[in-house]
């Protein structure tokens, strides 16, 4: 990571301050610019909501919005779906040039970067006075606080959490007389045995396109058993520890040996669709694709289980981002915006959204609803996260350069690892160096 790129956020913050941007529109229409304080507004009229996973979750959000508008006839919510891959850049552009919505999806990977640009409204005081207080998963609440770098302030209200899940075809495993892939050793043996490339049958589908590095991190730490992203000093990452290097070498070697060649460019939608076609034994994804598999295969032909166990029978996995809904500071109708946020995290709406996504509800009442017990992967994931059987490696989502390092920089380099053009060690050394520099800069910023 060069110095010019690593300091891009500092430059962006300075630019926002220098330009002293003015609003592009007046009144409670949801159109506003970064750098403004906004206002409480009338609590009525129009607000604009940007969905951070547009297309994938559009239908359920529109249903929730219709329910909200029925209960709040004086508020009109304009829905804007933005793809997950474009969302953060669109928000950051609007922070500088205007046109921010009132409300938007704000997950833990985005909180720090947007907060440092003074883009998000602090929500703790509203939450403390809300009926939501005490009804949201405390672990999720702590995660959104930690995402801002620690402290007690919340800049997003948590709505859901995901979890890495290993989906496997129970019918194919039974036919091949294979045991359930509950360990990494069993996983690798099954991947090999279920592969017959001449018949277009593969044991596994690996993610090589967008989102590939997050999945690779789960596989690495799961196999190595290393339980912290940082060493004892807190200044150097364990990313390129020899055990992680060996784990990534083994994992990347699966490509084209037991996986389709198309995996090199597959993001999650293509990977999921490929697995649902019925000729692949295993898929690592998250809870979000459960309903897709049920529709494609039927619930009796697959299972979704927590990630395999590694050394000593222990399960180690990296933290998954907590998703949430936040208010942008420039909103001129924060009262109405908060009512929508509050509704989105309520029992009814939170249950509806998470049932559609197959995710773990942030609302504790929603987490007790019948559908959770019926959706086995969600039930097992929730249990694994709460029964002490899983150690979570907390990823540094608070670093402003987190997305740049893991997506913009690392994803193309990971493809080179799959193709054998770059070694796993060189890839991890380069990525580790970027993280170490980003952490050093973060530490310096905190001193100022």
Coordinates of C-alpha atoms in Angstrom, one line a residue:
X1 CA 0.0 0.0 0.0
X2 CA 1.7 3.2 -1.1
X3 CA 1.6 6.4 1.0
X4 CA -0.5 8.3 -1.5
X5 CA -3.3 5.7 -1.5
X6 CA -3.1 4.9 2.2
X7 CA -3.8 8.5 3.0
X8 CA -6.7 8.9 0.6
X9 CA -9.2 9.1 3.5
X10 CA -7.3 11.9 5.2
X11 CA -7.3 13.8 1.9
X12 CA -11.0 13.2 1.4
X13 CA -11.8 14.5 4.9
X14 CA -9.8 17.7 4.2
X15 CA -11.5 18.2 0.9
X16 CA -14.9 17.9 2.4
X17 CA -14.1 20.5 5.0
X18 CA -12.5 22.9 2.5
X19 CA -15.3 22.8 0.0
X20 CA -18.0 23.6 2.7
X21 CA -20.5 22.0 0.5
X22 CA -24.1 23.4 0.4
X23 CA -27.2 21.4 -0.1
X24 CA -28.5 20.6 -3.5
X25 CA -32.1 20.9 -2.5
X26 CA -34.2 22.3 0.4
X27 CA -36.9 21.0 2.6
X28 CA -37.7 17.4 3.7
X29 CA -37.0 15.8 0.3
X30 CA -34.1 13.7 1.4
X31 CA -31.6 15.4 -1.0
X32 CA -28.6 16.7 0.9
X33 CA -24.8 17.2 0.8
X34 CA -22.0 16.0 3.0
X35 CA -20.6 18.3 5.6
X36 CA -24.0 19.6 6.7
X37 CA -25.6 19.1 10.1
X38 CA -29.1 18.6 8.6
X39 CA -32.1 18.9 11.0
X40 CA -34.8 17.1 12.8
X41 CA -37.5 18.2 10.3
X42 CA -41.2 17.8 10.8
X43 CA -41.2 14.1 11.3
X44 CA -43.5 13.9 8.2
X45 CA -43.1 14.1 4.5
X46 CA -40.6 12.3 2.2
X47 CA -37.4 10.5 3.2
X48 CA -35.0 8.6 0.9
X49 CA -33.6 5.2 1.8
X50 CA -30.6 3.6 0.0
X51 CA -30.5 -0.2 0.2
X52 CA -26.9 -1.4 0.4
X53 CA -27.8 -4.7 -1.3
X54 CA -30.2 -3.6 -4.0
X55 CA -31.6 -6.3 -6.2
X56 CA -30.9 -9.1 -3.8
X57 CA -33.1 -7.7 -1.0
X58 CA -35.3 -5.3 -2.9
X59 CA -38.5 -7.2 -2.7
X60 CA -38.4 -7.6 1.1
X61 CA -37.4 -4.0 1.7
X62 CA -40.4 -2.8 -0.4
X63 CA -42.7 -4.9 1.6
X64 CA -41.3 -3.5 4.9
X65 CA -41.6 0.0 3.5
X66 CA -45.2 -0.6 2.6
X67 CA -45.9 -1.8 6.1
X68 CA -44.1 1.2 7.6
X69 CA -46.0 3.7 5.4
X70 CA -49.3 2.0 6.4
X71 CA -48.4 2.6 10.1
X72 CA -47.0 6.0 9.4
X73 CA -49.3 7.6 6.7
X74 CA -47.6 11.0 7.0
X75 CA -44.2 9.6 5.9
X76 CA -43.3 8.6 2.3
X77 CA -40.2 6.5 1.9
X78 CA -38.5 6.5 -1.5
X79 CA -36.6 3.3 -2.0
X80 CA -33.3 3.3 -4.0
X81 CA -31.5 0.0 -4.5
X82 CA -27.8 0.1 -4.9
X83 CA -25.7 -3.0 -5.6
X84 CA -23.4 -4.1 -2.8
X85 CA -20.3 -3.6 -4.9
X86 CA -21.1 0.0 -5.7
X87 CA -22.7 1.2 -2.5
X88 CA -19.8 2.6 -0.5
X89 CA -18.3 4.5 -3.4
X90 CA -21.7 6.0 -4.2
X91 CA -22.1 7.1 -0.6
X92 CA -18.6 8.6 -0.5
X93 CA -19.2 10.5 -3.8
X94 CA -22.5 11.9 -2.4
X95 CA -20.7 12.9 0.8
X96 CA -18.6 15.3 -1.3
X97 CA -20.9 16.2 -4.1
X98 CA -24.4 16.1 -2.5
X99 CA -27.4 13.9 -3.0
X100 CA -27.1 11.8 0.2
X101 CA -30.3 10.0 1.3
X102 CA -31.8 10.3 4.8
X103 CA -31.3 6.7 5.7
X104 CA -29.1 3.9 4.3
X105 CA -27.7 0.5 5.0
X106 CA -24.6 0.9 7.0
X107 CA -22.7 -2.3 7.9
X108 CA -19.7 -2.5 10.3
X109 CA -17.3 -2.5 7.4
X110 CA -18.4 1.0 6.5
X111 CA -18.9 2.7 9.8
X112 CA -15.4 3.9 10.4
X113 CA -14.7 5.4 7.0
X114 CA -18.0 7.2 6.8
X115 CA -17.8 8.4 10.4
X116 CA -14.4 9.9 9.9
X117 CA -15.8 11.9 7.0
X118 CA -18.5 13.2 9.4
X119 CA -21.2 11.5 7.3
X120 CA -23.2 9.6 10.0
X121 CA -25.5 10.8 12.7
X122 CA -24.7 9.5 16.2
X123 CA -27.7 7.3 17.3
X124 CA -26.9 6.3 20.9
X125 CA -29.1 9.0 22.5
X126 CA -32.0 8.0 20.3
X127 CA -31.5 4.3 21.0
X128 CA -31.4 4.9 24.7
X129 CA -34.9 6.5 24.6
X130 CA -36.3 4.0 22.1
X131 CA -38.5 0.9 22.7
X132 CA -35.6 -0.9 20.9
X133 CA -33.3 -0.5 24.0
X134 CA -32.7 -3.9 25.5
X135 CA -34.3 -5.7 22.6
X136 CA -31.3 -5.9 20.3
X137 CA -28.6 -8.5 20.6
X138 CA -25.9 -7.0 22.9
X139 CA -23.1 -8.7 20.9
X140 CA -24.4 -6.9 17.7
X141 CA -24.6 -3.6 19.6
X142 CA -21.0 -4.0 20.8
X143 CA -19.9 -4.8 17.3
X144 CA -21.3 -1.6 15.8
X145 CA -19.7 0.4 18.6
X146 CA -16.3 -1.3 18.0
X147 CA -16.6 -0.6 14.2
X148 CA -16.3 3.1 14.9
X149 CA -13.0 2.4 16.8
X150 CA -14.4 1.7 20.2
X151 CA -16.3 3.9 22.7
X152 CA -20.0 4.1 23.4
X153 CA -21.4 5.8 20.4
X154 CA -23.5 3.9 17.8
X155 CA -23.6 5.2 14.2
X156 CA -25.8 2.4 12.9
X157 CA -28.6 0.3 14.4
X158 CA -27.8 -3.4 14.0
X159 CA -30.4 -5.4 12.0
X160 CA -28.6 -8.7 11.3
X161 CA -25.5 -10.8 11.3
X162 CA -24.4 -13.5 8.9
X163 CA -22.2 -16.5 9.4
X164 CA -19.9 -18.5 7.2
X165 CA -21.7 -21.7 6.3
X166 CA -20.6 -24.9 4.6
X167 CA -23.4 -26.2 2.4
X168 CA -23.1 -29.8 1.2
X169 CA -25.2 -32.1 -0.9
X170 CA -26.5 -34.8 1.5
X171 CA -27.6 -37.0 -1.5
X172 CA -24.2 -36.9 -3.2
X173 CA -22.4 -37.6 0.1
X174 CA -24.7 -40.6 0.8
X175 CA -24.2 -42.0 -2.7
X176 CA -20.4 -41.7 -2.3
X177 CA -20.5 -43.1 1.3
X178 CA -18.8 -40.0 2.7
X179 CA -19.0 -38.7 6.3
X180 CA -20.4 -35.2 7.0
X181 CA -17.6 -32.6 6.3
X182 CA -17.5 -31.4 9.9
X183 CA -13.7 -31.2 9.9
X184 CA -11.3 -29.7 7.4
X185 CA -9.7 -33.1 6.7
X186 CA -13.2 -34.6 5.9
X187 CA -13.8 -31.5 3.7
X188 CA -10.7 -32.0 1.5
X189 CA -11.3 -35.8 1.2
X190 CA -14.9 -35.2 0.1
X191 CA -13.9 -32.5 -2.4
X192 CA -11.5 -35.0 -4.1
X193 CA -13.8 -38.0 -4.1
X194 CA -16.8 -36.1 -5.5
X195 CA -14.9 -34.8 -8.5
X196 CA -15.2 -36.2 -11.9
X197 CA -14.3 -33.4 -14.3
X198 CA -15.1 -35.5 -17.4
X199 CA -18.7 -35.7 -16.2
X200 CA -18.7 -32.0 -15.1
X201 CA -18.9 -33.1 -11.5
X202 CA -16.9 -31.3 -8.9
X203 CA -16.4 -31.6 -5.2
X204 CA -16.3 -27.9 -4.4
X205 CA -16.9 -24.4 -5.9
X206 CA -14.4 -21.8 -4.8
X207 CA -15.0 -18.1 -4.8
X208 CA -12.5 -16.3 -7.1
X209 CA -14.4 -13.1 -8.0
X210 CA -15.8 -10.4 -5.8
X211 CA -15.7 -11.3 -2.1
X212 CA -13.1 -14.0 -2.6
X213 CA -10.7 -12.7 0.1
X214 CA -13.3 -12.8 2.9
X215 CA -14.0 -16.5 2.1
X216 CA -10.2 -17.3 1.9
X217 CA -9.6 -15.7 5.3
X218 CA -12.3 -18.0 6.8
X219 CA -10.6 -21.0 5.3
X220 CA -7.2 -19.9 6.4
X221 CA -7.8 -19.2 10.1
X222 CA -10.2 -22.1 10.3
X223 CA -7.4 -24.5 9.3
X224 CA -4.5 -22.8 11.1
X225 CA -6.3 -22.4 14.4
X226 CA -4.9 -18.9 14.9
X227 CA -7.4 -17.0 17.0
X228 CA -6.3 -13.3 16.6
X229 CA -5.8 -11.1 13.6
X230 CA -3.0 -9.2 15.4
X231 CA 0.0 -10.6 17.3
X232 CA 0.6 -9.8 21.0
X233 CA 1.9 -6.3 20.1
X234 CA -1.3 -5.4 18.4
X235 CA 0.7 -3.8 15.6
X236 CA 1.5 -6.7 13.3
X237 CA -1.1 -9.0 11.7
X238 CA -1.0 -12.8 11.9
X239 CA -2.2 -12.9 8.3
X240 CA 1.2 -14.1 6.9
X241 CA 2.0 -16.4 9.8
X242 CA 3.5 -19.7 8.5
X243 CA 0.4 -21.6 9.5
X244 CA -1.9 -19.3 7.5
X245 CA 0.4 -19.5 4.5
X246 CA 0.3 -23.3 4.5
X247 CA -3.5 -23.2 4.9
X248 CA -4.0 -20.8 2.0
X249 CA -1.6 -22.9 -0.2
X250 CA -3.8 -26.0 0.4
X251 CA -7.0 -24.1 -0.1
X252 CA -6.0 -22.3 -3.3
X253 CA -4.7 -25.6 -4.7
X254 CA -8.3 -26.7 -5.0
X255 CA -8.9 -24.5 -8.0
X256 CA -9.4 -26.4 -11.2
X257 CA -8.4 -29.6 -9.4
X258 CA -11.8 -30.2 -7.7
X259 CA -13.6 -27.0 -8.8
X260 CA -14.9 -25.6 -12.1
X261 CA -12.5 -23.3 -14.0
X262 CA -15.3 -20.6 -14.1
X263 CA -14.8 -20.1 -10.4
X264 CA -11.9 -17.8 -11.1
X265 CA -14.3 -14.9 -11.8
X266 CA -17.4 -16.0 -9.8
X267 CA -18.9 -13.7 -7.3
X268 CA -21.4 -15.1 -4.8
X269 CA -24.4 -14.9 -7.2
X270 CA -22.7 -16.9 -9.9
X271 CA -21.2 -19.3 -7.4
X272 CA -24.5 -20.0 -5.8
X273 CA -26.3 -20.4 -9.1
X274 CA -23.6 -22.9 -10.2
X275 CA -23.9 -24.9 -7.0
X276 CA -27.7 -24.9 -7.3
X277 CA -27.3 -26.5 -10.8
X278 CA -26.8 -29.8 -8.9
X279 CA -23.4 -31.2 -9.9
X280 CA -21.2 -29.8 -7.2
X281 CA -20.7 -31.3 -3.8
X282 CA -19.9 -28.4 -1.5
X283 CA -20.2 -24.6 -1.3
X284 CA -18.8 -22.1 1.3
X285 CA -21.1 -19.1 1.5
X286 CA -23.2 -17.6 4.2
X287 CA -26.7 -17.9 5.5
X288 CA -28.0 -15.6 2.9
X289 CA -28.2 -18.2 0.2
X290 CA -30.2 -20.8 2.1
X291 CA -33.6 -19.9 0.5
X292 CA -32.0 -20.1 -2.9
X293 CA -30.8 -23.6 -2.3
X294 CA -34.2 -24.7 -0.9
X295 CA -35.9 -23.4 -4.1
X296 CA -33.3 -25.0 -6.4
X297 CA -32.7 -28.3 -4.7
X298 CA -35.3 -28.9 -2.0
X299 CA -34.5 -28.9 1.7
X300 CA -33.9 -32.7 1.8
X301 CA -30.9 -32.7 -0.6
X302 CA -28.5 -30.5 1.3
X303 CA -27.5 -29.2 4.7
X304 CA -25.9 -26.0 5.8
X305 CA -23.5 -26.5 8.8
X306 CA -21.1 -24.2 10.7
X307 CA -17.6 -24.1 9.3
X308 CA -15.4 -27.2 9.8
X309 CA -13.3 -27.7 12.9
X310 CA -9.6 -27.6 12.7
X311 CA -6.7 -28.4 15.0
X312 CA -7.8 -30.1 18.2
X313 CA -11.4 -30.2 17.1
X314 CA -11.7 -26.5 17.6
X315 CA -13.7 -24.2 15.3
X316 CA -12.1 -20.9 14.4
X317 CA -13.7 -18.5 12.0
X318 CA -13.3 -14.9 11.1
X319 CA -15.9 -12.3 12.2
X320 CA -18.7 -11.6 9.8
X321 CA -19.9 -8.0 9.4
X322 CA -23.0 -6.9 11.3
X323 CA -25.4 -5.1 9.0
X324 CA -27.4 -2.2 10.1
X325 CA -29.4 0.9 9.1
X326 CA -28.0 4.4 9.8
X327 CA -29.0 8.1 9.4
X328 CA -26.9 10.4 7.4
X329 CA -25.9 13.6 9.3
X330 CA -27.0 15.8 6.4
X331 CA -30.6 14.6 6.5
X332 CA -33.1 17.4 7.0
X333 CA -35.8 15.1 8.3
X334 CA -34.0 13.0 11.0
X335 CA -37.2 12.6 13.1
X336 CA -38.9 10.7 10.2
X337 CA -35.7 8.9 9.4
X338 CA -35.3 7.6 12.9
X339 CA -38.9 6.4 12.9
X340 CA -38.0 4.3 9.8
X341 CA -34.8 3.0 11.4
X342 CA -36.7 2.1 14.5
X343 CA -39.3 0.2 12.5
X344 CA -36.7 -1.6 10.5
X345 CA -35.2 -3.0 13.7
X346 CA -38.5 -3.8 15.3
X347 CA -39.7 -7.4 15.9
X348 CA -42.0 -7.7 12.9
X349 CA -39.8 -6.0 10.3
X350 CA -36.5 -7.5 11.5
X351 CA -38.0 -11.0 11.5
X352 CA -39.4 -10.5 8.0
X353 CA -36.1 -9.2 6.6
X354 CA -34.0 -11.9 8.2
X355 CA -36.3 -14.7 7.3
X356 CA -35.9 -13.6 3.6
X357 CA -32.1 -13.3 3.9
X358 CA -31.6 -16.3 6.2
X359 CA -29.6 -14.2 8.5
X360 CA -29.5 -14.0 12.3
X361 CA -31.9 -11.3 13.6
X362 CA -30.5 -8.5 15.7
X363 CA -33.9 -8.1 17.4
X364 CA -34.0 -10.8 20.2
X365 CA -37.7 -11.3 19.9
X366 CA -37.4 -11.9 16.2
X367 CA -34.6 -14.4 16.9
X368 CA -37.1 -16.5 18.8
X369 CA -39.6 -16.8 15.9
X370 CA -40.6 -20.1 14.6
X371 CA -38.8 -19.7 11.2
X372 CA -35.4 -19.6 12.9
X373 CA -35.8 -23.1 14.3
X374 CA -37.1 -24.3 10.9
X375 CA -34.2 -22.8 9.0
X376 CA -31.5 -25.3 10.1
X377 CA -28.4 -23.4 8.9
X378 CA -29.5 -20.2 10.8
X379 CA -30.4 -22.3 13.9
X380 CA -27.0 -24.1 13.9
X381 CA -25.1 -20.8 13.2
X382 CA -26.8 -19.0 16.1
X383 CA -26.0 -22.0 18.4
X384 CA -22.3 -22.1 17.2
X385 CA -21.9 -18.4 18.0
X386 CA -23.5 -18.6 21.4
X387 CA -22.6 -22.0 22.9
X388 CA -18.9 -21.4 23.2
X389 CA -17.9 -23.9 20.5
X390 CA -16.6 -21.3 18.1
X391 CA -13.7 -18.8 18.5
X392 CA -14.1 -15.7 16.4
X393 CA -11.1 -13.9 14.9
X394 CA -12.2 -10.2 15.1
X395 CA -11.3 -8.5 11.8
X396 CA -10.3 -4.8 11.9
X397 CA -13.4 -3.3 10.1
X398 CA -12.6 -0.1 11.9
X399 CA -9.6 0.6 9.6
X400 CA -10.7 3.1 7.0
X401 CA -8.7 1.2 4.4
X402 CA -10.3 -2.2 5.2
X403 CA -12.4 -2.4 2.0
X404 CA -9.6 -1.0 -0.2
X405 CA -7.1 -3.5 1.1
X406 CA -9.4 -6.6 1.0
X407 CA -11.3 -5.8 -2.2
X408 CA -9.6 -3.3 -4.5
X409 CA -6.1 -4.4 -3.8
X410 CA -6.3 -8.1 -2.7
X411 CA -9.0 -9.6 -4.8
X412 CA -7.1 -9.3 -8.2
X413 CA -3.9 -10.6 -6.4
X414 CA -5.8 -13.6 -5.0
X415 CA -6.8 -14.5 -8.5
X416 CA -3.1 -14.7 -9.4
X417 CA -2.6 -17.1 -6.5
X418 CA -5.4 -19.4 -7.9
X419 CA -3.7 -19.2 -11.3
X420 CA -0.3 -20.0 -9.8
X421 CA 1.2 -16.7 -10.9
X422 CA 1.7 -15.5 -7.3
X423 CA 2.6 -17.6 -4.3
X424 CA 0.4 -17.7 -1.3
X425 CA 3.3 -16.4 0.8
X426 CA 4.0 -13.4 -1.5
X427 CA 0.2 -12.6 -1.5
X428 CA -0.1 -12.7 2.2
X429 CA 3.2 -10.8 2.9
X430 CA 2.0 -8.0 0.6
X431 CA -1.5 -7.9 2.2
X432 CA 0.0 -8.1 5.7
X433 CA 2.3 -5.2 5.0
X434 CA -0.7 -3.1 3.9
X435 CA -2.6 -3.9 7.1
X436 CA 0.4 -3.2 9.3
X437 CA 0.8 0.3 7.7
X438 CA -3.0 1.0 8.0
X439 CA -2.9 0.0 11.7
X440 CA 0.1 2.3 12.3
X441 CA -1.7 5.2 10.6
X442 CA -4.8 4.5 12.7
X443 CA -2.8 4.5 15.9
X444 CA -1.3 7.9 14.9
X445 CA -4.7 9.4 14.1
X446 CA -6.0 8.4 17.5
X447 CA -3.1 10.3 19.2
X448 CA -4.1 13.5 17.5

